[in-house]
Amino acid sequence: MNYLIVVAHPDDEVLGAGATMYKLKKQGHKVAVVTMANHAAARTNISATLSEDQEESMKVLGVDKIYTADFPNIKMNTVPHLELVQFIEKCIEDFKAEVLITHHPSDTNNDHVMTSYAAQAAARLFQRRSDIVSLKEFLFMEVLSSTEWSFDSSANRFTPNYFIEIGLEGLEKKLEALSKYKGVMRDYPHPRSKEALKGLATYRGCQAGCNYAEAFECIFKRGI
């Protein structure tokens, strides 16, 4: 299976699905990452070498390919929706993606929201073109420091219904991959701390009765 992780910024992919990506690669699947805004002009204490950091991080997880766009950071709402959709569609076509994983649309970060809506629209590509591989699954992920800050009580907040057991090895690989991003990790009790990430993996594992887990919201699945 070909898994395409569509995120707004470098580091989102690891925070949301890093251990899952590592597990998928160990199982023989193909994994690629789409990054929509590859700069961090509006973020403090973030490395000026994000692209290089991401490459090193993806090596830890064994990711096959990285697609990068240059949409404006924290200004993706100023970009025509169609441009965002078409970029993701090109990635879906090139990678022959069968599974999409992206942000939850009620995240507090506006770039996450725009990315999620664009990925949702791009997911329909196989229905419009017979030469596109059919989509089999679509998942929303949670990104600590954003998803849990969904203050809009009128929105449907992240509600996990799909859990992937990652084990201690997967958790450690996730933390190792995050360590390649300079300036991203913070001291506890910040949500981007080792303690918080381990705590979340422990809690999600307990929810599903397994040894550490990453949680997702499955919104589309084709099968018997």
GROMACS .gro file of N, CA and C in nm, residues 23-163:
model
  423
   23LYS      N    1   0.635   0.214   1.142
   23LYS     CA    2   0.579   0.080   1.143
   23LYS      C    3   0.537   0.036   1.003
   24LEU      N    4   0.477   0.127   0.929
   24LEU     CA    5   0.434   0.094   0.792
   24LEU      C    6   0.554   0.054   0.705
   25LYS      N    7   0.663   0.128   0.719
   25LYS     CA    8   0.782   0.096   0.641
   25LYS      C    9   0.838  -0.041   0.680
   26LYS      N   10   0.836  -0.074   0.809
   26LYS     CA   11   0.884  -0.205   0.853
   26LYS      C   12   0.797  -0.317   0.796
   27GLN      N   13   0.671  -0.286   0.772
   27GLN     CA   14   0.578  -0.386   0.719
   27GLN      C   15   0.586  -0.397   0.567
   28GLY      N   16   0.667  -0.313   0.504
   28GLY     CA   17   0.686  -0.322   0.360
   28GLY      C   18   0.602  -0.228   0.276
   29HIS      N   19   0.531  -0.136   0.340
   29HIS     CA   20   0.452  -0.039   0.267
   29HIS      C   21   0.540   0.077   0.219
   30LYS      N   22   0.489   0.159   0.129
   30LYS     CA   23   0.558   0.279   0.085
   30LYS      C   24   0.494   0.401   0.153
   31VAL      N   25   0.578   0.495   0.191
   31VAL     CA   26   0.531   0.614   0.263
   31VAL      C   27   0.594   0.739   0.203
   32ALA      N   28   0.512   0.839   0.176
   32ALA     CA   29   0.561   0.969   0.128
   32ALA      C   30   0.496   1.080   0.210
   33VAL      N   31   0.562   1.194   0.215
   33VAL     CA   32   0.513   1.309   0.291
   33VAL      C   33   0.498   1.429   0.198
   34VAL      N   34   0.385   1.498   0.209
   34VAL     CA   35   0.362   1.623   0.137
   34VAL      C   36   0.365   1.736   0.240
   35THR      N   37   0.454   1.834   0.220
   35THR     CA   38   0.464   1.950   0.309
   35THR      C   39   0.424   2.075   0.232
   36MET      N   40   0.321   2.142   0.279
   36MET     CA   41   0.262   2.254   0.204
   36MET      C   42   0.336   2.386   0.224
   37ALA      N   43   0.379   2.415   0.346
   37ALA     CA   44   0.450   2.540   0.376
   37ALA      C   45   0.585   2.503   0.434
   38ASN      N   46   0.689   2.521   0.358
   38ASN     CA   47   0.819   2.468   0.397
   38ASN      C   48   0.908   2.571   0.465
   39HIS      N   49   0.851   2.684   0.503
   39HIS     CA   50   0.927   2.785   0.576
   39HIS      C   51   0.855   2.815   0.707
   40ALA      N   52   0.925   2.880   0.798
   40ALA     CA   53   0.868   2.906   0.930
   40ALA      C   54   0.886   3.052   0.969
   41ALA      N   55   0.852   3.140   0.879
   41ALA     CA   56   0.875   3.284   0.903
   41ALA      C   57   0.801   3.336   1.024
   42ALA      N   58   0.686   3.276   1.056
   42ALA     CA   59   0.605   3.325   1.167
   42ALA      C   60   0.626   3.246   1.295
   43ARG      N   61   0.724   3.155   1.295
   43ARG     CA   62   0.746   3.071   1.412
   43ARG      C   63   0.880   3.105   1.474
   44THR      N   64   0.884   3.117   1.605
   44THR     CA   65   1.009   3.149   1.674
   44THR      C   66   1.079   3.021   1.718
   45ASN      N   67   1.210   3.029   1.735
   45ASN     CA   68   1.294   2.919   1.783
   45ASN      C   69   1.289   2.797   1.691
   46ILE      N   70   1.260   2.818   1.563
   46ILE     CA   71   1.257   2.708   1.468
   46ILE      C   72   1.378   2.719   1.376
   47SER      N   73   1.435   2.608   1.342
   47SER     CA   74   1.557   2.605   1.262
   47SER      C   75   1.539   2.673   1.128
   48ALA      N   76   1.644   2.741   1.084
   48ALA     CA   77   1.644   2.803   0.951
   48ALA      C   78   1.674   2.700   0.844
   49THR      N   79   1.700   2.577   0.886
   49THR     CA   80   1.733   2.469   0.791
   49THR      C   81   1.625   2.362   0.795
   50LEU      N   82   1.500   2.403   0.788
   50LEU     CA   83   1.389   2.309   0.801
   50LEU      C   84   1.392   2.198   0.698
   51SER      N   85   1.424   2.230   0.574
   51SER     CA   86   1.427   2.128   0.469
   51SER      C   87   1.530   2.021   0.500
   52GLU      N   88   1.650   2.065   0.541
   52GLU     CA   89   1.753   1.969   0.576
   52GLU      C   90   1.715   1.888   0.698
   53ASP      N   91   1.653   1.955   0.796
   53ASP     CA   92   1.609   1.885   0.916
   53ASP      C   93   1.505   1.779   0.881
   54GLN      N   94   1.413   1.813   0.792
   54GLN     CA   95   1.309   1.718   0.754
   54GLN      C   96   1.370   1.597   0.683
   55GLU      N   97   1.465   1.620   0.597
   55GLU     CA   98   1.531   1.509   0.527
   55GLU      C   99   1.595   1.413   0.627
   56GLU      N  100   1.663   1.468   0.727
   56GLU     CA  101   1.727   1.383   0.828
   56GLU      C  102   1.622   1.309   0.910
   57SER      N  103   1.514   1.377   0.942
   57SER     CA  104   1.406   1.316   1.020
   57SER      C  105   1.342   1.201   0.944
   58MET      N  106   1.318   1.222   0.815
   58MET     CA  107   1.253   1.119   0.734
   58MET      C  108   1.343   0.997   0.713
   59LYS      N  109   1.476   1.019   0.715
   59LYS     CA  110   1.569   0.906   0.706
   59LYS      C  111   1.553   0.814   0.826
   60VAL      N  112   1.530   0.872   0.942
   60VAL     CA  113   1.510   0.792   1.064
   60VAL      C  114   1.389   0.700   1.049
   61LEU      N  115   1.285   0.750   0.985
   61LEU     CA  116   1.161   0.675   0.971
   61LEU      C  117   1.157   0.589   0.846
   62GLY      N  118   1.251   0.612   0.754
   62GLY     CA  119   1.257   0.533   0.632
   62GLY      C  120   1.162   0.577   0.523
   63VAL      N  121   1.118   0.702   0.528
   63VAL     CA  122   1.022   0.754   0.431
   63VAL      C  123   1.080   0.752   0.289
   64ASP      N  124   0.997   0.713   0.194
   64ASP     CA  125   1.042   0.697   0.056
   64ASP      C  126   1.058   0.828  -0.020
   65LYS      N  127   0.970   0.925   0.004
   65LYS     CA  128   0.972   1.047  -0.077
   65LYS      C  129   0.912   1.164   0.000
   66ILE      N  130   0.963   1.283  -0.028
   66ILE     CA  131   0.910   1.407   0.030
   66ILE      C  132   0.871   1.500  -0.083
   67TYR      N  133   0.748   1.548  -0.082
   67TYR     CA  134   0.701   1.649  -0.175
   67TYR      C  135   0.691   1.781  -0.099
   68THR      N  136   0.748   1.888  -0.153
   68THR     CA  137   0.745   2.016  -0.084
   68THR      C  138   0.687   2.126  -0.173
   69ALA      N  139   0.598   2.203  -0.113
   69ALA     CA  140   0.545   2.323  -0.179
   69ALA      C  141   0.600   2.444  -0.107
   70ASP      N  142   0.567   2.561  -0.155
   70ASP     CA  143   0.619   2.684  -0.095
   70ASP      C  144   0.505   2.782  -0.069
   71PHE      N  145   0.393   2.729  -0.022
   71PHE     CA  146   0.282   2.817   0.014
   71PHE      C  147   0.318   2.894   0.141
   72PRO      N  148   0.264   3.016   0.160
   72PRO     CA  149   0.306   3.101   0.271
   72PRO      C  150   0.266   3.048   0.408
   73ASN      N  151   0.361   3.044   0.499
   73ASN     CA  152   0.338   2.993   0.634
   73ASN      C  153   0.243   3.083   0.712
   74ILE      N  154   0.143   3.023   0.776
   74ILE     CA  155   0.040   3.092   0.854
   74ILE      C  156  -0.038   3.192   0.769
   75LYS      N  157  -0.030   3.174   0.636
   75LYS     CA  158  -0.106   3.258   0.544
   75LYS      C  159  -0.170   3.174   0.434
   76MET      N  160  -0.184   3.045   0.458
   76MET     CA  161  -0.238   2.959   0.354
   76MET      C  162  -0.384   2.991   0.322
   77ASN      N  163  -0.451   3.060   0.412
   77ASN     CA  164  -0.589   3.103   0.385
   77ASN      C  165  -0.593   3.212   0.278
   78THR      N  166  -0.477   3.269   0.243
   78THR     CA  167  -0.471   3.371   0.138
   78THR      C  168  -0.448   3.309   0.000
   79VAL      N  169  -0.423   3.180  -0.003
   79VAL     CA  170  -0.397   3.109  -0.129
   79VAL      C  171  -0.529   3.053  -0.182
   80PRO      N  172  -0.557   3.069  -0.311
   80PRO     CA  173  -0.679   3.009  -0.366
   80PRO      C  174  -0.686   2.860  -0.335
   81HIS      N  175  -0.801   2.817  -0.287
   81HIS     CA  176  -0.820   2.677  -0.249
   81HIS      C  177  -0.780   2.581  -0.361
   82LEU      N  178  -0.812   2.617  -0.484
   82LEU     CA  179  -0.783   2.530  -0.598
   82LEU      C  180  -0.634   2.502  -0.612
   83GLU      N  181  -0.551   2.602  -0.584
   83GLU     CA  182  -0.407   2.582  -0.596
   83GLU      C  183  -0.357   2.479  -0.495
   84LEU      N  184  -0.410   2.484  -0.374
   84LEU     CA  185  -0.373   2.387  -0.272
   84LEU      C  186  -0.416   2.246  -0.314
   85VAL      N  187  -0.539   2.237  -0.362
   85VAL     CA  188  -0.594   2.108  -0.403
   85VAL      C  189  -0.513   2.049  -0.518
   86GLN      N  190  -0.484   2.130  -0.616
   86GLN     CA  191  -0.414   2.079  -0.734
   86GLN      C  192  -0.274   2.031  -0.702
   87PHE      N  193  -0.206   2.096  -0.607
   87PHE     CA  194  -0.073   2.049  -0.569
   87PHE      C  195  -0.082   1.911  -0.505
   88ILE      N  196  -0.178   1.893  -0.415
   88ILE     CA  197  -0.195   1.763  -0.350
   88ILE      C  198  -0.236   1.657  -0.452
   89GLU      N  199  -0.320   1.694  -0.546
   89GLU     CA  200  -0.360   1.600  -0.650
   89GLU      C  201  -0.240   1.550  -0.730
   90LYS      N  202  -0.147   1.640  -0.762
   90LYS     CA  203  -0.028   1.600  -0.837
   90LYS      C  204   0.055   1.500  -0.757
   91CYS      N  205   0.060   1.519  -0.625
   91CYS     CA  206   0.134   1.427  -0.539
   91CYS      C  207   0.064   1.291  -0.533
   92ILE      N  208  -0.068   1.293  -0.523
   92ILE     CA  209  -0.145   1.169  -0.522
   92ILE      C  210  -0.120   1.091  -0.651
   93GLU      N  211  -0.123   1.163  -0.763
   93GLU     CA  212  -0.102   1.099  -0.893
   93GLU      C  213   0.038   1.041  -0.905
   94ASP      N  214   0.138   1.121  -0.869
   94ASP     CA  215   0.276   1.077  -0.884
   94ASP      C  216   0.309   0.957  -0.795
   95PHE      N  217   0.260   0.958  -0.671
   95PHE     CA  218   0.293   0.854  -0.574
   95PHE      C  219   0.199   0.734  -0.583
   96LYS      N  220   0.091   0.750  -0.660
   96LYS     CA  221  -0.012   0.646  -0.669
   96LYS      C  222  -0.065   0.613  -0.529
   97ALA      N  223  -0.100   0.719  -0.457
   97ALA     CA  224  -0.142   0.705  -0.318
   97ALA      C  225  -0.272   0.627  -0.305
   98GLU      N  226  -0.274   0.537  -0.209
   98GLU     CA  227  -0.393   0.458  -0.179
   98GLU      C  228  -0.455   0.497  -0.044
   99VAL      N  229  -0.374   0.555   0.043
   99VAL     CA  230  -0.421   0.600   0.174
   99VAL      C  231  -0.372   0.741   0.197
  100LEU      N  232  -0.460   0.829   0.245
  100LEU     CA  233  -0.425   0.966   0.280
  100LEU      C  234  -0.438   0.985   0.431
  101ILE      N  235  -0.342   1.055   0.489
  101ILE     CA  236  -0.347   1.095   0.630
  101ILE      C  237  -0.318   1.243   0.635
  102THR      N  238  -0.403   1.320   0.703
  102THR     CA  239  -0.381   1.465   0.710
  102THR      C  240  -0.434   1.519   0.843
  103HIS      N  241  -0.431   1.651   0.856
  103HIS     CA  242  -0.475   1.719   0.978
  103HIS      C  243  -0.626   1.707   0.998
  104HIS      N  244  -0.665   1.722   1.122
  104HIS     CA  245  -0.808   1.733   1.152
  104HIS      C  246  -0.853   1.875   1.119
  105PRO      N  247  -0.970   1.891   1.057
  105PRO     CA  248  -1.013   2.023   1.012
  105PRO      C  249  -1.054   2.120   1.123
  106SER      N  250  -1.057   2.075   1.248
  106SER     CA  251  -1.089   2.169   1.356
  106SER      C  252  -0.966   2.209   1.437
  107ASP      N  253  -0.846   2.176   1.386
  107ASP     CA  254  -0.723   2.221   1.453
  107ASP      C  255  -0.724   2.373   1.467
  108THR      N  256  -0.656   2.421   1.569
  108THR     CA  257  -0.654   2.567   1.590
  108THR      C  258  -0.563   2.639   1.491
  109ASN      N  259  -0.466   2.567   1.434
  109ASN     CA  260  -0.374   2.627   1.338
  109ASN      C  261  -0.442   2.637   1.202
  110ASN      N  262  -0.452   2.757   1.150
  110ASN     CA  263  -0.525   2.780   1.025
  110ASN      C  264  -0.462   2.708   0.906
  111ASP      N  265  -0.330   2.698   0.903
  111ASP     CA  266  -0.265   2.624   0.794
  111ASP      C  267  -0.307   2.477   0.796
  112HIS      N  268  -0.322   2.421   0.916
  112HIS     CA  269  -0.369   2.283   0.928
  112HIS      C  270  -0.510   2.268   0.870
  113VAL      N  271  -0.592   2.366   0.899
  113VAL     CA  272  -0.731   2.363   0.850
  113VAL      C  273  -0.734   2.370   0.698
  114MET      N  274  -0.659   2.463   0.641
  114MET     CA  275  -0.656   2.478   0.495
  114MET      C  276  -0.601   2.351   0.428
  115THR      N  277  -0.498   2.293   0.489
  115THR     CA  278  -0.441   2.170   0.435
  115THR      C  279  -0.541   2.057   0.440
  116SER      N  280  -0.613   2.047   0.549
  116SER     CA  281  -0.713   1.941   0.564
  116SER      C  282  -0.823   1.953   0.459
  117TYR      N  283  -0.875   2.072   0.440
  117TYR     CA  284  -0.982   2.091   0.342
  117TYR      C  285  -0.933   2.062   0.200
  118ALA      N  286  -0.809   2.103   0.172
  118ALA     CA  287  -0.754   2.077   0.039
  118ALA      C  288  -0.734   1.928   0.016
  119ALA      N  289  -0.686   1.857   0.119
  119ALA     CA  290  -0.666   1.713   0.106
  119ALA      C  291  -0.799   1.640   0.089
  120GLN      N  292  -0.902   1.689   0.158
  120GLN     CA  293  -1.034   1.628   0.143
  120GLN      C  294  -1.084   1.641  -0.001
  121ALA      N  295  -1.063   1.758  -0.058
  121ALA     CA  296  -1.106   1.780  -0.197
  121ALA      C  297  -1.023   1.695  -0.293
  122ALA      N  298  -0.893   1.688  -0.268
  122ALA     CA  299  -0.805   1.611  -0.356
  122ALA      C  300  -0.833   1.462  -0.348
  123ALA      N  301  -0.888   1.417  -0.237
  123ALA     CA  302  -0.916   1.274  -0.219
  123ALA      C  303  -1.016   1.221  -0.321
  124ARG      N  304  -1.092   1.308  -0.382
  124ARG     CA  305  -1.195   1.269  -0.479
  124ARG      C  306  -1.138   1.250  -0.620
  125LEU      N  307  -1.009   1.270  -0.636
  125LEU     CA  308  -0.949   1.266  -0.769
  125LEU      C  309  -0.978   1.135  -0.842
  126PHE      N  310  -0.974   1.023  -0.771
  126PHE     CA  311  -0.993   0.893  -0.836
  126PHE      C  312  -1.133   0.877  -0.892
  127GLN      N  313  -1.229   0.954  -0.841
  127GLN     CA  314  -1.365   0.947  -0.892
  127GLN      C  315  -1.381   1.025  -1.023
  128ARG      N  316  -1.290   1.118  -1.046
  128ARG     CA  317  -1.297   1.200  -1.166
  128ARG      C  318  -1.209   1.148  -1.279
  129ARG      N  319  -1.109   1.067  -1.243
  129ARG     CA  320  -1.015   1.019  -1.344
  129ARG      C  321  -0.994   0.868  -1.330
  130SER      N  322  -1.015   0.797  -1.436
  130SER     CA  323  -1.005   0.651  -1.433
  130SER      C  324  -0.862   0.602  -1.424
  131ASP      N  325  -0.763   0.690  -1.452
  131ASP     CA  326  -0.623   0.649  -1.448
  131ASP      C  327  -0.561   0.665  -1.310
  132ILE      N  328  -0.638   0.711  -1.212
  132ILE     CA  329  -0.588   0.733  -1.077
  132ILE      C  330  -0.621   0.612  -0.989
  133VAL      N  331  -0.523   0.569  -0.909
  133VAL     CA  332  -0.545   0.457  -0.818
  133VAL      C  333  -0.656   0.492  -0.719
  134SER      N  334  -0.746   0.399  -0.695
  134SER     CA  335  -0.859   0.423  -0.605
  134SER      C  336  -0.813   0.444  -0.461
  135LEU      N  337  -0.872   0.542  -0.394
  135LEU     CA  338  -0.842   0.568  -0.254
  135LEU      C  339  -0.907   0.461  -0.168
  136LYS      N  340  -0.831   0.406  -0.075
  136LYS     CA  341  -0.882   0.300   0.012
  136LYS      C  342  -0.911   0.347   0.153
  137GLU      N  343  -0.833   0.444   0.202
  137GLU     CA  344  -0.856   0.496   0.336
  137GLU      C  345  -0.820   0.644   0.342
  138PHE      N  346  -0.889   0.715   0.433
  138PHE     CA  347  -0.858   0.855   0.460
  138PHE      C  348  -0.867   0.873   0.611
  139LEU      N  349  -0.757   0.923   0.669
  139LEU     CA  350  -0.751   0.939   0.815
  139LEU      C  351  -0.714   1.081   0.853
  140PHE      N  352  -0.774   1.131   0.962
  140PHE     CA  353  -0.728   1.253   1.027
  140PHE      C  354  -0.637   1.213   1.141
  141MET      N  355  -0.531   1.291   1.165
  141MET     CA  356  -0.439   1.265   1.275
  141MET      C  357  -0.445   1.379   1.376
  142GLU      N  358  -0.382   1.359   1.490
  142GLU     CA  359  -0.376   1.464   1.592
  142GLU      C  360  -0.233   1.513   1.606
  143VAL      N  361  -0.217   1.644   1.612
  143VAL     CA  362  -0.086   1.706   1.626
  143VAL      C  363  -0.083   1.785   1.756
  144LEU      N  364  -0.007   1.734   1.852
  144LEU     CA  365   0.002   1.803   1.981
  144LEU      C  366   0.050   1.946   1.964
  145SER      N  367  -0.008   2.035   2.040
  145SER     CA  368   0.011   2.180   2.039
  145SER      C  369  -0.082   2.247   1.940
  146SER      N  370  -0.168   2.169   1.874
  146SER     CA  371  -0.266   2.227   1.781
  146SER      C  372  -0.402   2.161   1.795
  147THR      N  373  -0.407   2.029   1.778
  147THR     CA  374  -0.536   1.960   1.778
  147THR      C  375  -0.609   1.974   1.911
  148GLU      N  376  -0.533   1.965   2.021
  148GLU     CA  377  -0.597   1.973   2.153
  148GLU      C  378  -0.643   2.114   2.186
  149TRP      N  379  -0.599   2.213   2.106
  149TRP     CA  380  -0.639   2.352   2.127
  149TRP      C  381  -0.758   2.390   2.039
  150SER      N  382  -0.843   2.297   2.013
  150SER     CA  383  -0.963   2.323   1.933
  150SER      C  384  -1.069   2.384   2.023
  151PHE      N  385  -1.075   2.516   2.026
  151PHE     CA  386  -1.164   2.586   2.118
  151PHE      C  387  -1.307   2.599   2.066
  152ASP      N  388  -1.325   2.583   1.937
  152ASP     CA  389  -1.457   2.604   1.878
  152ASP      C  390  -1.549   2.488   1.916
  153SER      N  391  -1.635   2.510   2.014
  153SER     CA  392  -1.723   2.403   2.063
  153SER      C  393  -1.832   2.368   1.962
  154SER      N  394  -1.850   2.451   1.859
  154SER     CA  395  -1.951   2.421   1.758
  154SER      C  396  -1.898   2.324   1.652
  155ALA      N  397  -1.766   2.304   1.651
  155ALA     CA  398  -1.705   2.217   1.552
  155ALA      C  399  -1.699   2.074   1.604
  156ASN      N  400  -1.685   1.980   1.513
  156ASN     CA  401  -1.665   1.841   1.552
  156ASN      C  402  -1.517   1.822   1.582
  157ARG      N  403  -1.483   1.815   1.708
  157ARG     CA  404  -1.343   1.802   1.746
  157ARG      C  405  -1.291   1.661   1.718
  158PHE      N  406  -1.160   1.647   1.723
  158PHE     CA  407  -1.095   1.519   1.696
  158PHE      C  408  -1.151   1.410   1.787
  159THR      N  409  -1.203   1.306   1.727
  159THR     CA  410  -1.260   1.193   1.801
  159THR      C  411  -1.200   1.065   1.745
  160PRO      N  412  -1.095   1.012   1.806
  160PRO     CA  413  -1.027   0.896   1.749
  160PRO      C  414  -1.113   0.770   1.749
  161ASN      N  415  -1.107   0.698   1.639
  161ASN     CA  416  -1.177   0.570   1.627
  161ASN      C  417  -1.091   0.465   1.558
  162TYR      N  418  -0.961   0.497   1.544
  162TYR     CA  419  -0.868   0.412   1.470
  162TYR      C  420  -0.734   0.423   1.540
  163PHE      N  421  -0.686   0.313   1.596
  163PHE     CA  422  -0.564   0.316   1.677
  163PHE      C  423  -0.460   0.222   1.618
   0.00000   0.00000   0.00000
